[in-house]
Amino acid sequence: MTAGGVRSWWKDPVSLLTQREGPLTRELLREPARFGLGQLPRDLLPEATTRSVCGYCSTGCSLDLHLKEGRAVGLTPSTGYPVNRGMACPKGWEALTPLDADDRLTTPLLRDAHGVQRPVSWSRALEVMRDRMTAIREEHGGDALAFLSTGQIPTEEMLALAVTARLGIGMAHGDGNTRQCMATAVSAYKESFGFDAPPYTYADLEESDVLILVGSNLCIAHPILWDRVLRNRRSPRIVVVDPRRTETAVAATDHYAIAPRSDLPFFYAIAHELIANDWIDADFVAAHVEGFDEFGEHVDLFSPEAVEATTGIPAAETRRLAQMIHEGERVSFWWTMGVNQGHEATRVAQSLIDLALITGQIGRPGTGPNSITGQCNAMGSRLFSGTSSLFAGRRFECEEDRREVSAILGVPEERIPRAKGLAYDQILDAAEEGRVRGLWVVATNTAHSWIERSRMEHALGRLDFLVVQDLYGTTETARRADLVLPAAGWGEKEGSFINSERRIGLTKKVRRAPGEALSDFHIVRLVAHAFGADALFDAWKTPEDVFASMKQLSAGTFCDFTGIEGYRHLDERGGIQWPCREADEAVTEGSERRLFEDGVFPHASGRARLVFDPPQAPPEPPDAEFPLILLTGRGSSSQWHTQTRTAKSPVLRTLSREVAYVEISPADAERHGIRSGQRIAVESRRGRVWLDALVTPTVAAGQVFVPMHYAEANALTLHVVDPHSRQPAYKHCAVRLVSGPEASEDEAWA
Ligand code: SF4
């Protein structure tokens, strides 16, 4: 099939009825050239090839970059790397293309008195940033300043950014876009284990007897990991728990199409059944787990019959899953955003951790409660962005931690913040209320990706000064900025990423950034200089110097990686998973390591905790006025988040739909007289958008689905966050379809 052929089936919405994206993704992985991917220049005789970790998703694939005159001109997936073993998804194949986009920023842009963004020199840009931020700080204090970091830049840049923003500028608050994807897993692991520690290695996908995928459309969201599942030789049961009949659900052996946001009672019912039948690992629980009696009392209320009406799953089917878990020698639980982005997300994640703990399904091959991360360096952000923790899992509130950080970074102890500051949603709330007035946004497209767009736009509109640092001046957020700083992208700078299985890998500079664009490391260094804080960079001349500080910060913590010598060591070993202590045995190339094989958890007691709470109803259930539930999620393996980069690739655009669409069940389509391809209005209490209708059984009656890649999605969503992780609940709100004379596209929000 040619790229043109792909386009034609996408133009034919009926083909979606056959769930083509799943098989298509597998075809893309195996024969990329058929789809126009990986076309190397005909005259390419690479003078050299170097290996670098992909800069899109958390899978952390390695790509061989082929160089001519020192510049990458093509790429192929690395065959010997323990993650991807010679494969890349479409985004990886097209990783170089967005670097050549016409709208790359080449100079800083400053908004003038007429409201127009105009090119200025770096010295002018930095002078304005210093003067405006300082004026806000002097009038309103550091509480009025905040930064938003990202999971898309190397860890070294995150650490340099956090140190510069907090210690150099005096910003009281900082968070990152990982709040939108992984905060729930962080909160859940910290409370249950005592440290944010995803316990698995990717080999577990190949070594499991029963894989339970919850709110994870692995097939398209993490296609390389799905391929690892397909390599499993144990004939596993693959169970998908998801309201949607996703590509992964179609390919699975079992699909539990639970009612949206009924996951918590569903998993409590599974626990009820396991305990009622004495299908628990009593020895493991006695030796390694706290709170079993209380947990047993709690789930006693949740019999499969008691939750049947809520979940929509017949009691016999719930029992069948419990039995499957009992009979599996190696059972693993995998989750992504379907769990993390809910109003009680932390407790849902912990209900999966609870199931693994009571059945002793952890610390052995093919087991674990395993959160799969989203962004290429969300895991780096979790440890070193200085947002939810004081570097390497240390605590802002702990005097000893502050003292150690002060000694390692060479800054006075009194300058280390004693509190982590406001979370993302609280920063925007504070902006809306005029308490936060200056904001520095790095490599994230807040104005598109944050929940309930109109509210967020109001918050950004109230700021006195917005600085955006990005590759492109055309993102929704950069267009709103007072000052835009041009940044180098993936491939134009070096550093390290940490993937979902805790593997630290190298990303390398294989291109020059255009014009005056600079790496984020260099930009924050210049900013530190502008604020008179050069001393922060005394020990940091290169990203590898920052890596040396990261090692020191990790020393003695659960993620200790002091055994990694440096970049060359990472490169030679094909990435290295944390922990990797100095005393650990030598890490051989491609080694795979999992956590908790000794049953000892990071809590002071050495035990894991069972954590649970009564389920809460979703905040905005459907009603007579807004009778449908809106679900959001990934649309295809060719689109990434707000499409800032993937939309720059003609090939990736061909492999996905350019126009925003809504999936509607055949029953609802018939009720409203809607055909596939028709433009229809979808409305929530926050706004109305126009979308292409796609009639498909992927969604059940009473539900609609809009991919997150289109700005329209967050015009509809409702601003609700999980109380523990403060992660937004993107996956559930009430909407209605509007057609006929009362709908006019002219009045639509988008
Ligand atoms: Fe691998 Fe993710 Fe990059 Fe695709 S986007 S090549 S799955 S790391």
CSV table of C-alpha atoms in Angstrom, one decimal, residues 77-382:
chain,number,residue,atom,x,y,z
A,77,PRO,CA,16.0,2.2,14.1
A,78,SER,CA,18.9,0.6,16.0
A,79,THR,CA,18.9,-3.1,15.8
A,80,GLY,CA,21.0,-4.0,18.8
A,81,TYR,CA,19.2,-1.7,21.3
A,82,PRO,CA,17.4,-3.6,24.1
A,83,VAL,CA,14.2,-1.5,23.7
A,84,ASN,CA,13.2,-1.4,20.1
A,85,ARG,CA,15.3,-4.1,18.5
A,86,GLY,CA,15.4,-2.6,15.0
A,87,MET,CA,11.9,-1.0,14.9
A,88,ALA,CA,10.5,2.5,15.2
A,89,CYS,CA,7.0,3.8,14.9
A,90,PRO,CA,6.2,6.4,12.3
A,91,LYS,CA,7.1,9.3,14.6
A,92,GLY,CA,10.5,7.9,15.1
A,93,TRP,CA,11.1,7.4,11.4
A,94,GLU,CA,10.1,11.0,10.8
A,95,ALA,CA,12.1,12.4,13.8
A,96,LEU,CA,14.3,14.6,11.7
A,97,THR,CA,11.6,16.2,9.5
A,98,PRO,CA,10.2,18.7,12.1
A,99,LEU,CA,13.7,20.2,12.4
A,100,ASP,CA,13.5,21.5,8.9
A,101,ALA,CA,10.0,23.1,9.3
A,102,ASP,CA,9.6,26.6,7.8
A,103,ASP,CA,8.2,28.0,11.0
A,104,ARG,CA,11.3,27.3,13.1
A,105,LEU,CA,12.2,30.2,15.3
A,106,THR,CA,15.5,31.7,14.4
A,107,THR,CA,15.6,34.7,16.7
A,108,PRO,CA,13.9,35.8,19.9
A,109,LEU,CA,10.6,37.6,19.4
A,110,LEU,CA,9.3,40.4,21.6
A,111,ARG,CA,5.8,41.8,21.5
A,112,ASP,CA,5.9,45.5,20.8
A,113,ALA,CA,3.6,48.4,21.9
A,114,HIS,CA,1.3,47.5,19.0
A,115,GLY,CA,1.0,43.9,20.2
A,116,VAL,CA,3.1,42.5,17.3
A,117,GLN,CA,5.8,40.0,18.0
A,118,ARG,CA,9.0,41.2,16.4
A,119,PRO,CA,12.6,39.8,16.2
A,120,VAL,CA,15.0,41.1,18.7
A,121,SER,CA,18.6,40.2,19.7
A,122,TRP,CA,19.3,37.7,22.5
A,123,SER,CA,20.8,40.5,24.6
A,124,ARG,CA,17.6,42.6,24.3
A,125,ALA,CA,15.4,39.5,25.0
A,126,LEU,CA,17.3,38.6,28.1
A,127,GLU,CA,17.4,42.2,29.3
A,128,VAL,CA,13.6,42.4,29.0
A,129,MET,CA,13.1,39.0,30.7
A,130,ARG,CA,15.3,40.1,33.6
A,131,ASP,CA,13.6,43.5,33.9
A,132,ARG,CA,10.0,42.3,33.7
A,133,MET,CA,10.5,39.3,36.0
A,134,THR,CA,12.5,41.4,38.5
A,135,ALA,CA,9.9,44.1,38.6
A,136,ILE,CA,7.2,41.5,39.3
A,137,ARG,CA,9.3,39.9,42.0
A,138,GLU,CA,10.1,43.3,43.7
A,139,GLU,CA,6.5,44.4,43.7
A,140,HIS,CA,4.7,41.1,44.5
A,141,GLY,CA,7.4,38.7,45.7
A,142,GLY,CA,8.7,35.3,44.3
A,143,ASP,CA,5.2,34.0,44.9
A,144,ALA,CA,4.1,35.9,41.8
A,145,LEU,CA,6.5,34.0,39.5
A,146,ALA,CA,6.3,30.5,38.1
A,147,PHE,CA,7.7,28.2,35.4
A,148,LEU,CA,6.3,25.3,33.5
A,149,SER,CA,8.8,22.6,32.6
A,150,THR,CA,8.3,19.6,30.3
A,151,GLY,CA,8.9,16.0,29.8
A,152,GLN,CA,10.4,16.7,26.3
A,153,ILE,CA,13.8,18.0,27.1
A,154,PRO,CA,16.9,16.1,28.4
A,155,THR,CA,17.1,15.7,32.2
A,156,GLU,CA,20.2,17.9,32.4
A,157,GLU,CA,18.2,20.8,30.9
A,158,MET,CA,15.3,20.2,33.4
A,159,LEU,CA,17.7,20.4,36.3
A,160,ALA,CA,19.4,23.5,34.9
A,161,LEU,CA,16.0,25.1,34.3
A,162,ALA,CA,14.7,24.3,37.8
A,163,VAL,CA,17.9,25.6,39.5
A,164,THR,CA,17.9,28.8,37.4
A,165,ALA,CA,14.2,29.5,37.9
A,166,ARG,CA,14.0,28.7,41.6
A,167,LEU,CA,17.5,29.8,42.8
A,168,GLY,CA,18.5,32.3,40.1
A,169,ILE,CA,15.3,34.1,39.5
A,170,GLY,CA,13.5,33.3,42.8
A,171,MET,CA,10.4,31.7,41.3
A,172,ALA,CA,8.4,30.2,44.1
A,173,HIS,CA,6.4,27.9,41.9
A,174,GLY,CA,7.3,25.4,39.2
A,175,ASP,CA,5.6,22.5,37.6
A,176,GLY,CA,5.7,20.6,34.3
A,177,ASN,CA,3.6,19.1,31.7
A,178,THR,CA,4.2,15.7,33.2
A,179,ARG,CA,1.5,16.8,35.6
A,180,GLN,CA,-0.8,16.1,32.7
A,181,CYS,CA,0.4,12.5,32.2
A,182,MET,CA,2.3,10.9,35.0
A,183,ALA,CA,1.6,12.7,38.3
A,184,THR,CA,-0.9,10.0,39.2
A,185,ALA,CA,1.6,7.2,38.9
A,186,VAL,CA,4.1,9.3,40.9
A,187,SER,CA,1.6,9.8,43.8
A,188,ALA,CA,0.4,6.2,43.7
A,189,TYR,CA,3.9,4.7,43.8
A,190,LYS,CA,5.2,7.1,46.4
A,191,GLU,CA,2.4,6.3,48.8
A,192,SER,CA,2.3,2.6,48.1
A,193,PHE,CA,6.0,1.8,47.8
A,194,GLY,CA,7.7,4.8,49.5
A,195,PHE,CA,9.3,6.0,46.2
A,196,ASP,CA,8.2,6.7,42.7
A,197,ALA,CA,9.4,3.4,41.3
A,198,PRO,CA,7.9,1.7,38.3
A,199,PRO,CA,9.1,-1.8,39.0
A,200,TYR,CA,9.3,-3.4,35.6
A,201,THR,CA,11.5,-3.9,32.7
A,202,TYR,CA,10.2,-4.3,29.1
A,203,ALA,CA,11.1,-8.0,29.1
A,204,ASP,CA,8.2,-8.5,31.4
A,205,LEU,CA,5.9,-7.8,28.4
A,206,GLU,CA,7.3,-11.0,26.9
A,207,GLU,CA,7.4,-13.0,30.0
A,208,SER,CA,3.8,-12.6,31.4
A,209,ASP,CA,1.1,-15.3,31.3
A,210,VAL,CA,-1.7,-12.7,31.9
A,211,LEU,CA,-1.2,-9.1,30.8
A,212,ILE,CA,-4.0,-6.7,32.0
A,213,LEU,CA,-3.9,-3.4,30.1
A,214,VAL,CA,-6.0,-0.8,31.8
A,215,GLY,CA,-6.8,2.5,30.0
A,216,SER,CA,-3.9,1.7,27.6
A,217,ASN,CA,-4.3,1.6,23.9
A,218,LEU,CA,-0.8,0.1,23.6
A,219,CYS,CA,-1.2,-0.8,20.0
A,220,ILE,CA,-1.0,2.8,18.8
A,221,ALA,CA,0.2,4.7,21.9
A,222,HIS,CA,3.3,2.5,22.4
A,223,PRO,CA,3.5,0.3,19.3
A,224,ILE,CA,7.0,-0.9,20.0
A,225,LEU,CA,5.8,-2.2,23.4
A,226,TRP,CA,2.8,-3.8,21.7
A,227,ASP,CA,5.3,-5.6,19.5
A,228,ARG,CA,7.1,-6.8,22.6
A,229,VAL,CA,3.8,-8.3,23.7
A,230,LEU,CA,3.4,-10.0,20.4
A,231,ARG,CA,6.8,-11.6,20.9
A,232,ASN,CA,5.6,-13.3,24.1
A,233,ARG,CA,6.0,-17.0,23.6
A,234,ARG,CA,3.9,-18.0,26.7
A,235,SER,CA,0.5,-17.7,24.8
A,236,PRO,CA,-0.6,-15.1,27.2
A,237,ARG,CA,-4.1,-13.9,28.0
A,238,ILE,CA,-4.2,-10.2,27.0
A,239,VAL,CA,-6.9,-8.5,28.8
A,240,VAL,CA,-7.9,-4.9,28.0
A,241,VAL,CA,-10.0,-3.0,30.5
A,242,ASP,CA,-11.3,0.1,28.6
A,243,PRO,CA,-14.7,1.6,27.8
A,244,ARG,CA,-13.6,1.9,24.2
A,245,ARG,CA,-13.1,-0.9,21.7
A,246,THR,CA,-9.7,0.3,20.9
A,247,GLU,CA,-7.3,-1.2,18.4
A,248,THR,CA,-5.7,-3.0,21.4
A,249,ALA,CA,-9.0,-4.2,22.7
A,250,VAL,CA,-9.7,-5.7,19.2
A,251,ALA,CA,-6.4,-7.5,19.3
A,252,ALA,CA,-6.7,-8.7,22.9
A,253,THR,CA,-8.0,-12.1,24.0
A,254,ASP,CA,-10.4,-10.4,26.4
A,255,HIS,CA,-12.0,-7.0,26.5
A,256,TYR,CA,-13.8,-5.6,29.6
A,257,ALA,CA,-15.7,-2.6,28.3
A,258,ILE,CA,-16.4,-1.1,31.7
A,259,ALA,CA,-18.6,2.0,32.0
A,260,PRO,CA,-16.4,5.1,31.9
A,261,ARG,CA,-14.9,5.9,35.3
A,262,SER,CA,-16.2,2.7,37.0
A,263,ASP,CA,-12.7,1.3,37.2
A,264,LEU,CA,-12.2,1.8,41.0
A,265,PRO,CA,-15.3,-0.3,42.0
A,266,PHE,CA,-14.4,-2.8,39.3
A,267,PHE,CA,-10.9,-3.5,40.6
A,268,TYR,CA,-12.2,-3.5,44.2
A,269,ALA,CA,-14.6,-6.3,43.1
A,270,ILE,CA,-11.7,-8.2,41.6
A,271,ALA,CA,-9.9,-7.9,45.0
A,272,HIS,CA,-13.1,-8.9,46.8
A,273,GLU,CA,-13.2,-12.1,44.7
A,274,LEU,CA,-9.6,-12.9,45.1
A,275,ILE,CA,-9.8,-12.5,48.9
A,276,ALA,CA,-13.2,-14.3,49.1
A,277,ASN,CA,-11.7,-17.3,47.4
A,278,ASP,CA,-8.4,-17.1,49.3
A,279,TRP,CA,-6.6,-16.6,46.0
A,280,ILE,CA,-4.0,-14.4,47.7
A,281,ASP,CA,-0.3,-14.9,48.3
A,282,ALA,CA,-0.5,-15.0,52.1
A,283,ASP,CA,3.2,-15.5,52.6
A,284,PHE,CA,4.1,-12.5,50.5
A,285,VAL,CA,1.5,-10.4,52.1
A,286,ALA,CA,2.6,-11.4,55.6
A,287,ALA,CA,6.3,-10.7,54.9
A,288,HIS,CA,6.1,-7.6,52.7
A,289,VAL,CA,2.7,-5.8,52.8
A,290,GLU,CA,0.9,-3.5,55.3
A,291,GLY,CA,-2.8,-3.0,55.7
A,292,PHE,CA,-4.2,-6.3,54.4
A,293,ASP,CA,-7.0,-6.6,57.1
A,294,GLU,CA,-8.2,-3.1,56.5
A,295,PHE,CA,-8.1,-3.6,52.8
A,296,GLY,CA,-10.1,-6.9,53.1
A,297,GLU,CA,-12.8,-5.1,55.1
A,298,HIS,CA,-12.9,-2.3,52.6
A,299,VAL,CA,-13.4,-4.5,49.5
A,300,ASP,CA,-15.9,-6.7,51.3
A,301,LEU,CA,-18.5,-4.2,50.2
A,302,PHE,CA,-17.6,-4.7,46.5
A,303,SER,CA,-18.9,-8.0,45.4
A,304,PRO,CA,-19.1,-8.6,41.7
A,305,GLU,CA,-22.9,-8.4,42.0
A,306,ALA,CA,-22.7,-5.1,44.0
A,307,VAL,CA,-20.8,-3.3,41.3
A,308,GLU,CA,-22.5,-4.8,38.2
A,309,ALA,CA,-24.8,-1.9,37.7
A,310,THR,CA,-22.0,0.6,38.0
A,311,THR,CA,-19.5,-1.1,35.8
A,312,GLY,CA,-21.8,-2.7,33.3
A,313,ILE,CA,-19.8,-5.9,33.6
A,314,PRO,CA,-21.8,-9.1,34.5
A,315,ALA,CA,-20.7,-10.5,37.8
A,316,ALA,CA,-19.7,-13.8,36.2
A,317,GLU,CA,-17.3,-11.9,33.9
A,318,THR,CA,-15.7,-10.1,36.8
A,319,ARG,CA,-15.3,-13.4,38.5
A,320,ARG,CA,-13.7,-14.8,35.4
A,321,LEU,CA,-11.0,-12.1,35.4
A,322,ALA,CA,-10.3,-12.8,39.1
A,323,GLN,CA,-9.9,-16.4,38.3
A,324,MET,CA,-7.6,-15.6,35.4
A,325,ILE,CA,-5.4,-13.6,37.8
A,326,HIS,CA,-5.4,-16.5,40.2
A,327,GLU,CA,-4.5,-19.1,37.6
A,328,GLY,CA,-1.7,-17.0,36.0
A,329,GLU,CA,1.7,-17.9,37.2
A,330,ARG,CA,3.0,-14.5,36.0
A,331,VAL,CA,0.4,-11.7,36.0
A,332,SER,CA,1.2,-8.1,35.1
A,333,PHE,CA,-0.9,-5.0,35.3
A,334,TRP,CA,-0.1,-2.1,32.9
A,335,TRP,CA,-1.8,1.3,32.8
A,336,THR,CA,-1.5,4.6,31.1
A,337,MET,CA,-3.7,7.7,30.8
A,338,GLY,CA,-7.0,5.9,31.0
A,339,VAL,CA,-6.1,5.5,34.6
A,340,ASN,CA,-4.0,8.5,35.3
A,341,GLN,CA,-6.4,11.1,33.9
A,342,GLY,CA,-9.4,10.6,36.2
A,343,HIS,CA,-11.0,12.4,39.2
A,344,GLU,CA,-9.9,9.6,41.6
A,345,ALA,CA,-6.9,8.5,39.5
A,346,THR,CA,-4.4,7.9,42.3
A,347,ARG,CA,-6.7,5.5,44.0
A,348,VAL,CA,-7.4,3.6,40.7
A,349,ALA,CA,-3.7,3.2,40.1
A,350,GLN,CA,-3.3,2.0,43.7
A,351,SER,CA,-6.1,-0.5,43.2
A,352,LEU,CA,-3.9,-2.1,40.6
A,353,ILE,CA,-0.9,-1.9,42.8
A,354,ASP,CA,-3.1,-3.5,45.6
A,355,LEU,CA,-4.0,-6.4,43.3
A,356,ALA,CA,-0.4,-7.1,42.4
A,357,LEU,CA,0.6,-6.9,46.1
A,358,ILE,CA,-2.1,-9.2,47.5
A,359,THR,CA,-1.3,-11.8,44.8
A,360,GLY,CA,2.4,-11.5,45.1
A,361,GLN,CA,2.7,-10.5,41.5
A,362,ILE,CA,5.7,-8.3,41.8
A,363,GLY,CA,9.5,-8.7,41.7
A,364,ARG,CA,9.4,-11.7,39.4
A,365,PRO,CA,9.6,-12.0,35.6
A,366,GLY,CA,6.4,-11.1,33.8
A,367,THR,CA,4.7,-9.4,36.9
A,368,GLY,CA,4.2,-6.0,38.4
A,369,PRO,CA,1.9,-3.1,38.7
A,370,ASN,CA,3.4,-1.1,35.8
A,371,SER,CA,2.6,2.4,34.8
A,372,ILE,CA,3.7,3.2,31.2
A,373,THR,CA,4.9,6.8,30.9
A,374,GLY,CA,4.0,9.1,28.1
A,375,GLN,CA,6.7,11.6,27.1
A,376,CYS,CA,10.3,10.7,26.2
A,377,ASN,CA,11.6,12.1,29.4
A,378,ALA,CA,8.6,12.1,31.8
A,379,MET,CA,10.7,9.8,34.0
A,380,GLY,CA,13.6,12.4,34.0
A,381,SER,CA,11.1,15.1,34.9
A,382,ARG,CA,9.8,13.0,37.8
